[in-house]
């Protein structure tokens, strides 16, 4: 049975020593004292370890089943969901006026990581609800907010997002679901939606679907799309769920992983819905919360790697196999533990240095979102828009790779379902696909975000890296191991951007053929920056003899590993980018 | 339902234009005329497409089940196995005296790839039989050969290899299975073996287990291990299967993939066995056929990627989504096919260029094995020993990555089991683990093979690359795109080897910490060499206007892609290696 313990010490280090939360001046951040965040994370950690983790395997083995139109979640899921609900966890970072606690999104992320590591499939019911709440918060009318939000914030009701149809996912302009306007201002929604995560289940008394559909008069393509709210049960005058609406579950998909989450085909047969936001501007309504949703998926990527890593460490310390090449370390035993072997170390350090870097990057991203929302900081908003596809695409690609490495530590046992390592790999796989497949993230980054606002956010990022290096060059302990590699990696990134600027105008393919490599190159520079910042914070703590010296020494050693072993990937990605589109686009389609 | 068509044209190109099989002077290769190999591959391809491929999904969905001690394979497996048996496919490259056709191992590999791409789980029953046959061929007595081999070559009986026990896999010195000598010269075998692929099933009338066990007097560790043959049913005097032997199936493992193959826990309770080869020299007997077995697994790595790639191509041509950034290509349709998008192209080219390079590398390796066995060529034997861990480790790592990329082309549909892409990924995953996990391959390469015979095989490899470049530098069409990148990559490899020589003596960890990176660096140089050789063959065919010009143009374009996009990985791996062991081994175990 896989284990999981929330990495609270590491989270606290990022919140307080790296981001220095209480000093940021962001409204609400003044509350985030060390003791306060420790108390929240401790509670979340207990729930995760005691309740959510033990159900993760159950969810995988049992999956969800559809019987007579009703979706049944795996044994124990309802009780665990009740525990999350009763703990008030969903409202943590939601507005007080609807029953939330209004803490920063940053704290929502930290807790989200813990729940996701423990049980991703179960956590998704909450994640989707969060997404639907954000859509209503941004675009709903006051009446809609009053009708839905209190129940959704408390998670008595959950939410879903309905975009994909059988013939289109990325290319939403092709959707066929129709919205037929009625005299009373409502619409009748008809069509089929697929891949609807948390689409139906038995853990809440109502489910609030947010649905993209085409209403008459909107024109072709994405311009004709509007967003509608469609409750599973229509709401009575007194606010309670009433008659069943015309939406039903066609089937549950058999998936590679996240079996505990019901991925539904939903059939809308004249279901009654109400417009959210402006008519024909549904795409805009949907995309306004994209940064948050995508950051949440980027978080899933490293959260699965974290859980897999914890188990790989335990196995590597426990399993006796072979002898250390230098000298036996477990002389009285039949063999040494796996962890003595250099290639096992290499694998564990790969995982550890990635996960901790990704956590810092994600928390920094969440802090930028708070800065944008709570301070109206347009620069922060621009920067997080630029970084979001990197957080989503890079972190889910690498998170999956690291889960595969963790599984590999187990040898043959890693392939046996009973040990749980396969599940981490299978669950992590979806994060590379949904909320915009990673190819779409790379396209968004290179085709849109990089040049947005005249490229000023990319410039600001480079300026930030440059300034950081300059300000800290005097730190002898950091220069060779952290700042020099960061400088070199950042130069690779700038060179890649120059290549796009010089070639992308003449030939868009020259840029797009390098989009995947660029996303990865960018991701490594971001994690390099985070490691340099963490290295600085750890060194400062050591110099001042504050906190846990062993922890800070470990931080520095882990950071040095990232710089020495992960960061050299930037040169490879740059070479790929500079090779342009010629070899990529050379073949006619029939030659494949 | 996934498709698969044997890549016969590509195989023929490697056999005849690259390896120039009939000109090698290896006994038996003179038979391998174009028409003859085409006929064999055509027949194998038909069987694969018509019979094996349609059962691949069935095998995954149904899996094997154990009922009252009897293992039942998935529906249709028995009939398909009969078809393979009746076609005489198993004896293709086995000695005529036992009923085989004595064709080169090279042809066995080509056919093996086809069957493995079509249905890996089913093909494994044959693969394990092949391994057991080789063990008996090398070390069995004449009586043992006469008793077992005719039935095993015909596959009336199948075989297994029993090494792993619950507490040890890699570290076989710790095995506990005992062999108790009897007065009649036989042994009673007692112990538990796990992860026994094809361990039991209902497709053959007998199963011949080859089992590692400890007989008295052999001393500690691997020195005390002997190899035994233990039939499921004891053999009657007339050669027919008789009484049940004392070996039974404890359970079938629930695995991530290859569900159609019964991975068994086998319990030996005083089962009667007979020594194979010398007493206490079982490890030597087992390892003598390691090159072949590991090459076979390296083949599985790219064979799964090939099948996944074929389906990704079909989907990318069929699925309409988005518009080409340059100009719409499917103007009358609602959108363009996925294949117009540069990042989809990038992914397909990644897959195609890897698979074709790996096929050439594997076929070249098989040809080296034939050269060693059929000509007694010690240099070929030394070279393939060096290359075997690269073929196994590098190709299964990359093969898995490429199957993941193929799955990614499908977007959300790739995650749904019904489409079959998940199965390719899940099946491919095991090849990184079994037959020596890839970390063990890297250790074998760096810790043993590199310095074997005073490093002469590594030197011979470099000499071969150098000579090839020198001999062909006059070819203007190849120089910049193929030879220069190969030269640079080969230099990275030599630099890495120098690093090991200078540092590995003082500190073995300095070499072992770079073993994984070295295996990958070596793999890319090998595929670079193969692509240069394929590029030359294609260019020569174009210059001479022989064969299919479009095919040869495609070869050159695909090779240029490999050189421009895959090969830059060598610099990254070199940097990792040169960073040494310091960051890898820095942490005490408790810091993880």
Short mmCIF file of C-alpha atoms in Angstrom, two decimals, chain B residues 43-374:
data_model
loop_
_atom_site.label_atom_id
_atom_site.label_comp_id
_atom_site.label_asym_id
_atom_site.label_seq_id
_atom_site.Cartn_x
_atom_site.Cartn_y
_atom_site.Cartn_z
CA UNK B 43 3.85 -14.29 -44.86
CA UNK B 44 4.77 -13.10 -41.37
CA UNK B 45 3.09 -9.78 -42.09
CA UNK B 46 -0.15 -11.45 -43.18
CA UNK B 47 -0.28 -13.56 -40.05
CA UNK B 48 0.44 -10.49 -37.94
CA UNK B 49 -2.17 -8.27 -39.55
CA UNK B 50 -4.91 -10.85 -39.96
CA UNK B 51 -4.54 -12.99 -36.84
CA UNK B 52 -2.28 -11.49 -34.17
CA UNK B 53 -3.21 -7.80 -34.32
CA UNK B 54 -6.97 -8.23 -33.84
CA UNK B 55 -6.28 -10.24 -30.67
CA UNK B 56 -4.01 -7.66 -29.09
CA UNK B 57 -6.87 -5.70 -27.54
CA UNK B 58 -8.65 -8.90 -26.52
CA UNK B 59 -5.56 -10.04 -24.66
CA UNK B 60 -5.35 -6.72 -22.85
CA UNK B 61 -9.01 -6.65 -21.85
CA UNK B 62 -9.43 -10.27 -20.83
CA UNK B 63 -6.01 -11.06 -19.45
CA UNK B 64 -5.19 -14.50 -18.13
CA UNK B 65 -7.06 -16.17 -15.32
CA UNK B 66 -6.17 -18.93 -12.91
CA UNK B 67 -8.96 -21.39 -12.12
CA UNK B 68 -8.39 -24.53 -10.06
CA UNK B 69 -4.68 -24.35 -10.73
CA UNK B 70 -5.14 -24.02 -14.48
CA UNK B 71 -4.17 -20.88 -16.39
CA UNK B 72 -6.56 -19.82 -19.13
CA UNK B 73 -5.27 -17.48 -21.83
CA UNK B 74 -7.54 -14.89 -23.49
CA UNK B 75 -10.11 -15.93 -26.10
CA UNK B 76 -8.52 -16.66 -29.43
CA UNK B 77 -4.97 -16.90 -28.15
CA UNK B 78 -4.84 -20.66 -28.48
CA UNK B 79 -5.98 -20.60 -32.10
CA UNK B 80 -3.53 -17.81 -32.93
CA UNK B 81 -0.70 -19.66 -31.21
CA UNK B 82 -1.63 -22.74 -33.23
CA UNK B 83 -1.36 -20.67 -36.38
CA UNK B 84 2.13 -19.50 -35.42
CA UNK B 85 3.08 -23.07 -34.52
CA UNK B 86 1.66 -24.54 -37.71
CA UNK B 87 3.45 -21.96 -39.80
CA UNK B 88 6.70 -23.34 -38.39
CA UNK B 89 7.68 -19.83 -37.35
CA UNK B 90 9.40 -20.84 -34.15
CA UNK B 91 11.93 -23.04 -35.90
CA UNK B 92 12.85 -20.38 -38.44
CA UNK B 93 16.31 -19.73 -37.02
CA UNK B 94 16.79 -22.99 -35.09
CA UNK B 95 18.88 -26.01 -36.08
CA UNK B 96 17.58 -28.38 -38.71
CA UNK B 97 18.48 -31.42 -36.61
CA UNK B 98 15.71 -30.50 -34.18
CA UNK B 99 13.22 -29.54 -36.84
CA UNK B 100 14.16 -25.94 -37.50
CA UNK B 101 15.02 -24.20 -40.74
CA UNK B 102 18.42 -22.92 -39.65
CA UNK B 103 17.94 -19.46 -41.14
CA UNK B 104 20.10 -16.70 -39.66
CA UNK B 105 19.12 -15.15 -36.34
CA UNK B 106 18.80 -11.93 -38.30
CA UNK B 107 15.69 -13.32 -39.99
CA UNK B 108 14.37 -14.54 -36.66
CA UNK B 109 14.64 -10.97 -35.43
CA UNK B 110 12.89 -9.46 -38.40
CA UNK B 111 9.96 -11.86 -38.02
CA UNK B 112 10.08 -11.40 -34.24
CA UNK B 113 9.66 -7.66 -34.63
CA UNK B 114 6.58 -8.18 -36.78
CA UNK B 115 4.93 -10.57 -34.33
CA UNK B 116 5.89 -8.41 -31.35
CA UNK B 117 4.46 -5.24 -32.87
CA UNK B 118 1.25 -7.10 -33.60
CA UNK B 119 0.80 -8.76 -30.23
CA UNK B 120 3.62 -8.55 -27.70
CA UNK B 121 1.88 -10.56 -24.96
CA UNK B 122 1.24 -13.51 -27.27
CA UNK B 123 4.67 -13.31 -28.87
CA UNK B 124 6.30 -13.61 -25.45
CA UNK B 125 5.18 -17.25 -25.11
CA UNK B 126 7.28 -17.90 -28.18
CA UNK B 127 10.12 -15.66 -27.05
CA UNK B 128 10.53 -17.45 -23.73
CA UNK B 129 10.47 -20.79 -25.51
CA UNK B 130 13.24 -19.55 -27.75
CA UNK B 131 15.29 -18.56 -24.70
CA UNK B 132 14.85 -21.95 -23.07
CA UNK B 133 15.77 -23.69 -26.31
CA UNK B 134 18.98 -21.68 -26.51
CA UNK B 135 19.89 -22.65 -22.94
CA UNK B 136 19.44 -26.33 -23.77
CA UNK B 137 21.25 -26.01 -27.09
CA UNK B 138 24.26 -24.46 -25.37
CA UNK B 139 24.41 -26.53 -22.21
CA UNK B 140 22.10 -29.51 -22.39
CA UNK B 141 23.33 -33.07 -22.77
CA UNK B 142 22.62 -34.92 -25.98
CA UNK B 143 19.87 -36.85 -24.19
CA UNK B 144 18.29 -33.64 -22.94
CA UNK B 145 18.42 -32.14 -26.38
CA UNK B 146 16.82 -35.21 -27.90
CA UNK B 147 14.15 -35.29 -25.23
CA UNK B 148 13.11 -31.64 -25.27
CA UNK B 149 14.24 -29.79 -28.34
CA UNK B 150 12.16 -31.30 -31.16
CA UNK B 151 8.94 -30.57 -29.24
CA UNK B 152 10.13 -27.13 -28.19
CA UNK B 153 11.32 -26.13 -31.65
CA UNK B 154 7.92 -27.10 -33.01
CA UNK B 155 6.33 -25.30 -30.01
CA UNK B 156 4.23 -28.30 -29.08
CA UNK B 157 5.95 -27.55 -25.78
CA UNK B 158 6.91 -24.10 -24.59
CA UNK B 159 9.63 -22.95 -22.21
CA UNK B 160 10.24 -20.52 -19.35
CA UNK B 161 13.18 -18.96 -17.51
CA UNK B 162 13.01 -18.99 -13.68
CA UNK B 163 15.41 -16.61 -11.98
CA UNK B 164 13.64 -14.09 -9.73
CA UNK B 165 12.45 -14.83 -6.19
CA UNK B 166 10.42 -12.55 -3.93
CA UNK B 167 13.48 -11.12 -2.17
CA UNK B 168 15.88 -10.98 -5.11
CA UNK B 169 15.92 -10.22 -8.79
CA UNK B 170 19.13 -8.55 -9.90
CA UNK B 171 21.09 -9.95 -6.96
CA UNK B 172 20.69 -13.64 -7.77
CA UNK B 173 23.35 -14.67 -5.26
CA UNK B 174 20.60 -14.51 -2.64
CA UNK B 175 18.26 -17.07 -4.19
CA UNK B 176 16.87 -19.67 -1.78
CA UNK B 177 15.41 -22.28 -4.12
CA UNK B 178 17.11 -25.57 -3.26
CA UNK B 179 18.09 -28.51 -5.42
CA UNK B 180 18.34 -31.73 -3.46
CA UNK B 181 20.38 -34.42 -5.27
CA UNK B 182 18.78 -37.87 -5.65
CA UNK B 183 20.42 -41.23 -6.15
CA UNK B 184 19.21 -41.48 -9.74
CA UNK B 185 21.09 -38.33 -10.68
CA UNK B 186 18.02 -36.12 -10.66
CA UNK B 187 17.31 -33.31 -8.16
CA UNK B 188 14.25 -32.32 -6.17
CA UNK B 189 13.66 -28.60 -6.57
CA UNK B 190 11.96 -26.66 -3.79
CA UNK B 191 11.32 -22.93 -3.62
CA UNK B 192 9.29 -20.07 -5.01
CA UNK B 193 9.94 -18.22 -8.26
CA UNK B 194 8.12 -15.04 -9.22
CA UNK B 195 7.59 -12.94 -12.34
CA UNK B 196 7.73 -16.03 -14.56
CA UNK B 197 6.56 -14.85 -17.96
CA UNK B 198 4.55 -17.44 -19.88
CA UNK B 199 4.85 -19.43 -16.65
CA UNK B 200 1.77 -21.48 -17.34
CA UNK B 201 -0.99 -21.55 -19.94
CA UNK B 202 -3.37 -23.73 -21.93
CA UNK B 203 -1.73 -23.47 -25.34
CA UNK B 204 0.82 -26.29 -25.21
CA UNK B 205 0.80 -29.86 -23.93
CA UNK B 206 3.90 -29.34 -21.80
CA UNK B 207 5.98 -26.50 -20.39
CA UNK B 208 9.71 -26.86 -19.87
CA UNK B 209 10.96 -24.70 -17.01
CA UNK B 210 14.61 -23.74 -16.73
CA UNK B 211 15.25 -22.98 -13.09
CA UNK B 212 18.14 -21.50 -11.12
CA UNK B 213 18.58 -23.21 -7.75
CA UNK B 214 21.24 -23.95 -5.17
CA UNK B 215 22.60 -27.47 -4.89
CA UNK B 216 24.65 -28.44 -1.83
CA UNK B 217 28.37 -27.67 -1.75
CA UNK B 218 28.44 -24.71 -4.09
CA UNK B 219 29.30 -22.05 -1.56
CA UNK B 220 27.90 -18.59 -1.06
CA UNK B 221 26.47 -16.16 -3.57
CA UNK B 222 26.19 -16.73 -7.28
CA UNK B 223 28.90 -19.40 -7.18
CA UNK B 224 26.49 -21.86 -5.62
CA UNK B 225 23.88 -21.58 -8.36
CA UNK B 226 23.08 -24.32 -10.85
CA UNK B 227 20.64 -24.52 -13.75
CA UNK B 228 17.97 -27.22 -13.91
CA UNK B 229 15.39 -28.32 -16.41
CA UNK B 230 12.04 -29.01 -14.77
CA UNK B 231 9.17 -30.11 -17.02
CA UNK B 232 5.60 -29.35 -15.98
CA UNK B 233 4.70 -32.91 -16.93
CA UNK B 234 7.40 -35.55 -16.54
CA UNK B 235 8.39 -37.19 -19.80
CA UNK B 236 7.40 -40.80 -20.43
CA UNK B 237 9.82 -43.29 -21.94
CA UNK B 238 8.09 -42.82 -25.29
CA UNK B 239 8.69 -39.08 -25.11
CA UNK B 240 5.11 -38.11 -24.36
CA UNK B 241 4.15 -35.99 -21.33
CA UNK B 242 3.27 -38.15 -18.34
CA UNK B 243 2.69 -37.49 -14.63
CA UNK B 244 2.36 -33.97 -13.30
CA UNK B 245 5.60 -32.71 -11.75
CA UNK B 246 5.70 -30.89 -8.39
CA UNK B 247 5.43 -27.38 -9.77
CA UNK B 248 2.24 -25.37 -9.51
CA UNK B 249 1.00 -21.85 -10.16
CA UNK B 250 0.58 -19.84 -6.95
CA UNK B 251 -1.01 -16.88 -8.65
CA UNK B 252 -1.00 -14.71 -11.74
CA UNK B 253 0.30 -11.17 -11.23
CA UNK B 254 -1.98 -8.20 -11.98
CA UNK B 255 0.27 -6.08 -14.14
CA UNK B 256 0.29 -2.68 -15.80
CA UNK B 257 0.34 -4.30 -19.22
CA UNK B 258 1.08 -7.42 -21.29
CA UNK B 259 -2.10 -8.79 -19.75
CA UNK B 260 -2.31 -11.55 -22.32
CA UNK B 261 0.87 -13.07 -20.96
CA UNK B 262 0.55 -15.10 -17.76
CA UNK B 263 3.17 -13.78 -15.34
CA UNK B 264 3.17 -16.48 -12.71
CA UNK B 265 4.29 -17.17 -9.21
CA UNK B 266 5.57 -20.74 -9.52
CA UNK B 267 5.84 -22.93 -6.46
CA UNK B 268 8.32 -25.80 -6.65
CA UNK B 269 7.54 -28.46 -4.04
CA UNK B 270 10.10 -31.15 -4.58
CA UNK B 271 9.69 -30.95 -8.32
CA UNK B 272 11.94 -33.28 -10.21
CA UNK B 273 14.64 -31.57 -12.21
CA UNK B 274 17.84 -32.36 -14.04
CA UNK B 275 21.07 -30.44 -14.10
CA UNK B 276 21.79 -28.43 -17.24
CA UNK B 277 25.46 -27.73 -17.81
CA UNK B 278 28.00 -27.90 -15.00
CA UNK B 279 27.13 -28.05 -11.33
CA UNK B 280 27.47 -24.67 -9.59
CA UNK B 281 27.99 -22.94 -12.90
CA UNK B 282 24.38 -22.08 -13.57
CA UNK B 283 24.99 -18.36 -13.86
CA UNK B 284 27.42 -18.94 -16.67
CA UNK B 285 24.90 -21.17 -18.45
CA UNK B 286 22.21 -18.55 -18.00
CA UNK B 287 24.30 -15.63 -19.18
CA UNK B 288 25.64 -17.22 -22.31
CA UNK B 289 22.41 -16.45 -24.12
CA UNK B 290 22.01 -13.06 -22.52
CA UNK B 291 23.04 -11.09 -25.62
CA UNK B 292 20.26 -12.66 -27.63
CA UNK B 293 17.63 -12.35 -24.93
CA UNK B 294 18.51 -8.71 -24.28
CA UNK B 295 18.59 -7.85 -27.93
CA UNK B 296 15.12 -9.40 -28.10
CA UNK B 297 13.89 -7.04 -25.41
CA UNK B 298 15.54 -4.05 -27.07
CA UNK B 299 13.56 -5.09 -30.13
CA UNK B 300 10.32 -5.09 -28.13
CA UNK B 301 11.02 -1.47 -27.17
CA UNK B 302 10.99 -0.14 -30.71
CA UNK B 303 8.46 -2.73 -31.95
CA UNK B 304 5.83 -1.25 -29.63
CA UNK B 305 6.82 2.24 -30.74
CA UNK B 306 6.41 1.13 -34.38
CA UNK B 307 2.88 -0.14 -33.81
CA UNK B 308 1.96 2.96 -31.83
CA UNK B 309 3.49 5.17 -34.53
CA UNK B 310 1.47 3.55 -37.31
CA UNK B 311 -1.72 4.30 -35.45
CA UNK B 312 -0.65 7.85 -34.61
CA UNK B 313 -0.02 8.50 -38.30
CA UNK B 314 -3.45 7.15 -39.24
CA UNK B 315 -5.11 9.32 -36.59
CA UNK B 316 -3.12 12.41 -37.54
CA UNK B 317 -4.23 12.07 -41.15
CA UNK B 318 -7.84 11.41 -40.26
CA UNK B 319 -8.64 13.71 -37.35
CA UNK B 320 -9.67 17.21 -38.42
CA UNK B 321 -8.69 19.86 -35.91
CA UNK B 322 -7.50 23.42 -36.43
CA UNK B 323 -5.97 24.99 -39.51
CA UNK B 324 -2.43 24.94 -40.84
CA UNK B 325 -0.72 28.16 -39.78
CA UNK B 326 0.47 28.81 -43.32
CA UNK B 327 -2.67 28.16 -45.41
CA UNK B 328 -5.68 25.87 -45.04
CA UNK B 329 -4.96 22.51 -46.63
CA UNK B 330 -8.40 21.01 -46.47
CA UNK B 331 -10.35 24.03 -47.64
CA UNK B 332 -13.62 22.24 -48.20
CA UNK B 333 -13.58 20.52 -44.85
CA UNK B 334 -14.39 21.96 -41.44
CA UNK B 335 -10.72 21.84 -40.43
CA UNK B 336 -7.33 20.50 -41.51
CA UNK B 337 -6.02 17.09 -40.46
CA UNK B 338 -3.74 17.09 -37.41
CA UNK B 339 -0.74 16.20 -39.55
CA UNK B 340 -0.50 19.76 -40.91
CA UNK B 341 0.56 21.09 -37.49
CA UNK B 342 4.31 21.47 -36.96
CA UNK B 343 4.31 20.04 -33.44
CA UNK B 344 2.40 16.96 -34.58
CA UNK B 345 4.96 16.57 -37.37
CA UNK B 346 7.74 16.99 -34.84
CA UNK B 347 6.26 14.19 -32.76
CA UNK B 348 5.74 11.85 -35.73
CA UNK B 349 9.26 12.52 -36.99
CA UNK B 350 10.64 11.85 -33.51
CA UNK B 351 8.92 8.48 -33.56
CA UNK B 352 9.68 7.57 -37.17
CA UNK B 353 13.35 8.50 -37.05
CA UNK B 354 13.86 6.67 -33.78
CA UNK B 355 12.07 3.49 -34.83
CA UNK B 356 13.82 3.19 -38.17
CA UNK B 357 17.20 3.87 -36.58
CA UNK B 358 16.55 1.33 -33.84
CA UNK B 359 15.47 -1.27 -36.37
CA UNK B 360 18.72 -0.83 -38.28
CA UNK B 361 20.73 -0.98 -35.06
CA UNK B 362 18.96 -4.14 -33.91
CA UNK B 363 19.32 -5.86 -37.27
CA UNK B 364 23.00 -4.93 -37.31
CA UNK B 365 23.30 -6.38 -33.80
CA UNK B 366 21.59 -9.60 -34.91
CA UNK B 367 23.98 -9.77 -37.84
CA UNK B 368 26.92 -9.44 -35.40
CA UNK B 369 25.50 -12.35 -33.39
CA UNK B 370 25.27 -14.44 -36.57
CA UNK B 371 28.82 -13.43 -37.45
CA UNK B 372 30.00 -14.50 -34.01
CA UNK B 373 28.09 -17.81 -34.03
CA UNK B 374 28.38 -18.82 -37.64
#
